Amino acid sequence: MPAPTQLFFPLIRNCELSRIYGTACYCHHKHLCCSSSYIPQSRLRYTPHPAYATFCRPKENWWQYTQGRRYASTPQKFYLTPPQVNSILKANEYSFKVPEFDGKNVSSILGFDSNQLPANAPIEDRRSAATCLQTRGMLLGVFDGHAGCACSQAVSERLFYYIAVSLLPHETLLEIENAVESGRALLPILQWHKHPNDYFSKEASKLYFNSLRTYWQELIDLNTGESTDIDVKEALINAFKRLDNDISLEAQVGDPNSFLNYLVLRVAFSGATACVAHVDGVDLHVANTGDSRAMLGVQEEDGSWSAVTLSNDHNAQNERELERLKLEHPKSEAKSVVKQDRLLGLLMPFRAFGDVKFKWSIDLQKRVIESGPDQLNDNEYTKFIPPNYHTPPYLTAEPEVTYHRLRPQDKFLVLATDGLWETMHRQDVVRIVGEYLTGMHHQQPIAVGGYKVTLGQMHGLLTERRTKMSSVFEDQNAATHLIRHAVGNNEFGTVDHERLSKMLSLPEELARMYRDDITIIVVQFNSHVVGAYQN
Amino acid sequence: MADYSNKLYYQLEQETGIQTGYTRTGSIFLAQTQDRLISLKRINAGLNVIGIPSEIISPKKVAELHHLLNVHDLVGAMHVPEDAVVSSADVALALASAASQNGVQIYDRTSVLHVMVKKGQVTGVETDKGQIECQYFVNCAGQWAYELGLSNEEPVSIPLHACEHFYLLTRPLETPLQSSTPTIVDADGRIYIRNWQGGILSGGFEKNPKPIFTEGKNQLEIQNLQEDWDHFEPLLSSLLRRMPELETLEIMKLVNCPETFTPDMRCIMGESPAVQGYFVLAGMNSAGLSFGGGAGKYLAEWMVHGYPSENVWELDLKRFGALQSSRTFLRHRVMEVMPLMYDLKVPRWDFQTGRQLRTSPLYDRLDAQGARWMEKHGFERPKYFVPPDKDLLALEQSKTFYKPDWFDIVESEVKCCKEAVCVIDMSSFTKFEITSTGDQALEVLQYLFSNDLDVPVGHIVHTGMLNEGGGYENDCSIARLNKRSFFMISPTDQQVHCWAWLKKHMPKDSNLLLEDVTWKYTALNLIGPRAVDVLSELSYAPMTPDHFPSLFCKEMSVGYANGIRVMSMTHTGEPGFMLYIPIEYALHVYNEVMSVGQKYGIRNAGYYALRSLRIEKFFAFWGQDINNLTTPLECGRESRVKLEKGMDFIGRDALLQQKQNGVYKRLTMSILDDHDSDLDLWPWWGEPIYRNGQYVGKTTSSAYSYSLERHVCLGFVHNFSEDTGEEQVVTADFINRGEYEIDIAGYRFQAKAKLYPVASLFTQKRRKDDMELSDLHGK
């Protein structure tokens, strides 16, 4: 195992030690959608159950192991050159610019940058971005999968369709349904903005479509005839809940096609959190389920940056969530419902898609697993029922929706999975993105306005700004820039190439110990347009 | 134009009594490099001959004229002492009040909604305060002219686009600058600096301009014009480098004032080709104030007399068509044009943006064979072909006033044209077809064109399309396809102008059919003595002069393709053929020609070779050498005019009169004698011609003749009276008896003036015993 040994010491000094000691072990649970069965993880979403404790490597061994390697390897050979580092960081980057001149209907979004850096192999994070075509607005979301990537993949493909359908007026739904009925071409609903690596499942697309169609048929039937304004908040909540419900149902019903049958089960038994933003003019809605986060970058009048959180993490650090869980279950379970900051002692996020192990009754779980394919039956993890499992469901996909009316000082929105937030403080995130964007676009203009400034002073100031700018020149993508900082920041808050190169040269099986998958979307707002709305 | 503006503004203050801020400060144009100094010397030579005093001065002298300047990095400068500064707002006010005094009504705060047009003629203007009837409308809307033009029912395309332009104002210096402080233009530093109320006003034309209002006026609501200091930083650095003492000077403000630019850095004026009475004057490229007065004068003449007193084709709206009107094109092009204001202007510059719009079907084939391209009216044309083993300089390094890096390449192309055969893609030429059901076509054309078109079917006539003054509106070749149908070939940029002219002068009720077929044909020019062999092999038809005389046109088959129009002319005076090929056959014919031609030493050639061949044969070109103020008699083309045939045609009277009185200028070919093409500056155009030490005119174009091994310049020679400066008759004798010199950037080279091309160039082919082994080489 080509582990750069030098690495461990600075890291361990930087308080990683406790993490490794606390949780590092080989956990024998097969990932639902990936072939590698042994994955060491430092911060698993699931803590190993006592039953598997015997699989854990003793701490001493670990220590000796690293000690031993110390004399055996030459660390220099693992250094990546800056271009190599860049090619790793940029492999998944994607930028979308809203077309500059689309008539008078100028968008409040300038565009977005997104990127992801895997730690799991394959990566369990997903991202999506799309423009609603039949209603106004743009959807952006990050999805953090656990116990495999099946659920996050499915949610990233499907959720926006559910949201878009929930937002559609009655007539449009009717039109679409009629078109399906008579075999005419359908109205397009979403314009996706995808990186080539972001794939959609071809095999399940028919199944997914049928579920979606059932949804809109119900919406049509439910319509009372009065044209009411569609409430975005309600639409988001309905869409989340409906999709989770469909995931659950599809797994219960199964599919005659064995591949699909296995797929819907993997989707249901794995889990995913979701953080989705819907931007329409100055109306920004954030729907969050789980512990990804949406952060608004606000530029104060003096040019400094401050962070406004637009979502609440649904985990043990959130008092209200603890409260909610306790209320939803009998008093007798008050102690067991959250243990070691985890749901039933197992799951870190308190809300998520999929994860039927925390939703279905024990009977249902057993029935589905028994009738399911062998792969499912052989899997220790799926068979295992959480402890103290008395009053399911313990988990919901219902999002918490935050509304924010955009102001000219709101310059950008960062959506990111917890992989980012656990390595960087939100304030630093906003500052780094803010400085990056202003550097790129001179958005923070200097004005002389009334002050006494000489040509020489101004010249000095401008030269300084320009040199600052050239340092961010390396990245053309704000998300990439942020990942570079998240992974490579040293004590002084500046990117240390050596550190960056070491972190990125970690072998697949080790990477997960030092970081989680990171997925970031940075949405840039058009202050001019936002300002015009205000007037 | 600027000269007239200067005089106008000078008088304006006296006439109106309104202060225009007119101060004669003079201006100094600095050169940081030798190339810039050459450029200034060329301008200087040009200014002096039209009576504007100016001189090239040393850096030391510059320091004496302006004490704040750092002159250590300068190699020289040009001083124009009579240049003046005015305040633009005050001038506008003065002009307005002078106009009002003479009865002009001015409506303030009134916006034009659109122009009313009936039957292609302006009838009035619809404003937000009601209608105003008028016969003429002038669109002077500056950066909004484009939009206003488009607002018409039949849009008038006025290609221009605004860019943000920044200039800096400061508080006065401790010892305020004198009002007579000269204006400084430091083009290498991309800035200008002038005195402003004791402080300075300084701006420039940066390398990375910010285009604005691409979307039009509605963008005004969301794009407030902010000061952008970061953007200004390079210019500020340049300013402080030029005047280090300004460090302590206090800033007043940075003004963001958009300026309008056109696709070719020349302003736009003249009448719309689509709507009569719709005039335009806009797109001043930041020189609105300096050219405004002169441009206004020409436009006024244009409206009153129908044409201005000077040739302004280069400014004519009709040099553009709808094809330059794409917003994207304009946005991209002005980003190149604005920095060009202060870039070094070298010969043979090609725009790099907005390219590959119109291409021939052979574009990819030629490009793969090393073609380098230039653009005319949006059409890509090959300049020359770089052989696979040769590298040329990068664009920026290739800028030179001396021998260019492609010299040898073009030489071998020219040699191949002379000794074997070359093929040049000339598809860009404007091609019209004129047909009628009866004999009307001939009748109308006989009136519109100066040469006799009543020739047997299959003949080609070189003819001018003249105006009332006898000047060339167009110079073209017309082939008579059959009794009632004519095929007309004009220069590329005539597409809009010629169309408009023909439409205007053709009888309205005729059954004449005019069709623009430019896009239908790909044109290949087969130049060289072996063209005959290539074609006859491809067509199984004898192509010798006996069967296919010169200036003859025939539809025939070439390879598998039928219906190719073959014309025995090459636009160069060399033997060969033009092939007009329906575009779907283009690739086939080209491939056949190249493969059959191989054994005759065929190769591709470009326009530079063509140009060298053309100019050494004294073939003048419309738009460069001749224009609407030059007559056939002045170019020695009397033989191409049907004066003796008793037929009327436009311009006949003027020509008859000229014939009687003699001409006042004469197109002359000058062959440079003591010019070393390796070491001396190359001529370009616009170089003063001196006869016996007296200024007699300027060159209009030039090329190196590889056969004569000399430079050849074309240009008009005048005969200015020594006492009064009045123009006098130019006779052949006057031309022939004189010692000539051409002034290139201040150096005078001896030249031989000729009225007819060198005869030896026309003699066909060397004799058999002159043959040598090298004739067997592939060219």
Short mmCIF file of C-alpha atoms in Angstrom, two decimals, chain B residues 6 17 66 79 126 144 188 192 248 250 262 301 306 356 363 386 487 502 591 644-645 653 670 738 751:
data_model
loop_
_atom_site.label_atom_id
_atom_site.label_comp_id
_atom_site.label_asym_id
_atom_site.label_seq_id
_atom_site.Cartn_x
_atom_site.Cartn_y
_atom_site.Cartn_z
CA ASN B 6 -10.27 73.02 -36.93
CA GLY B 17 -19.96 84.75 -29.70
CA HIS B 66 6.49 70.04 -22.24
CA HIS B 79 4.88 68.07 -33.41
CA GLU B 126 -42.53 59.73 -35.69
CA TRP B 144 -27.91 54.36 -30.75
CA ASP B 188 2.83 53.18 -27.50
CA TYR B 192 -3.45 60.82 -24.51
CA THR B 248 1.14 63.64 -6.02
CA GLU B 250 -5.08 64.65 -6.69
CA THR B 262 -17.20 50.76 -36.54
CA GLU B 301 -22.94 68.57 -49.81
CA GLY B 306 -26.19 64.27 -54.38
CA GLN B 356 -14.76 33.04 -41.57
CA TYR B 363 -11.95 27.03 -47.95
CA VAL B 386 2.83 28.82 -46.93
CA PHE B 487 -23.19 38.72 -66.41
CA LEU B 502 -28.46 49.92 -60.46
CA ASN B 591 -9.72 18.67 -57.76
CA GLU B 644 -17.55 58.36 -80.56
CA LYS B 645 -20.55 56.12 -81.00
CA ASP B 653 -21.27 65.17 -71.12
CA SER B 670 6.00 55.11 -60.99
CA GLY B 738 9.80 65.38 -65.30
CA ALA B 751 11.14 57.10 -59.75
#
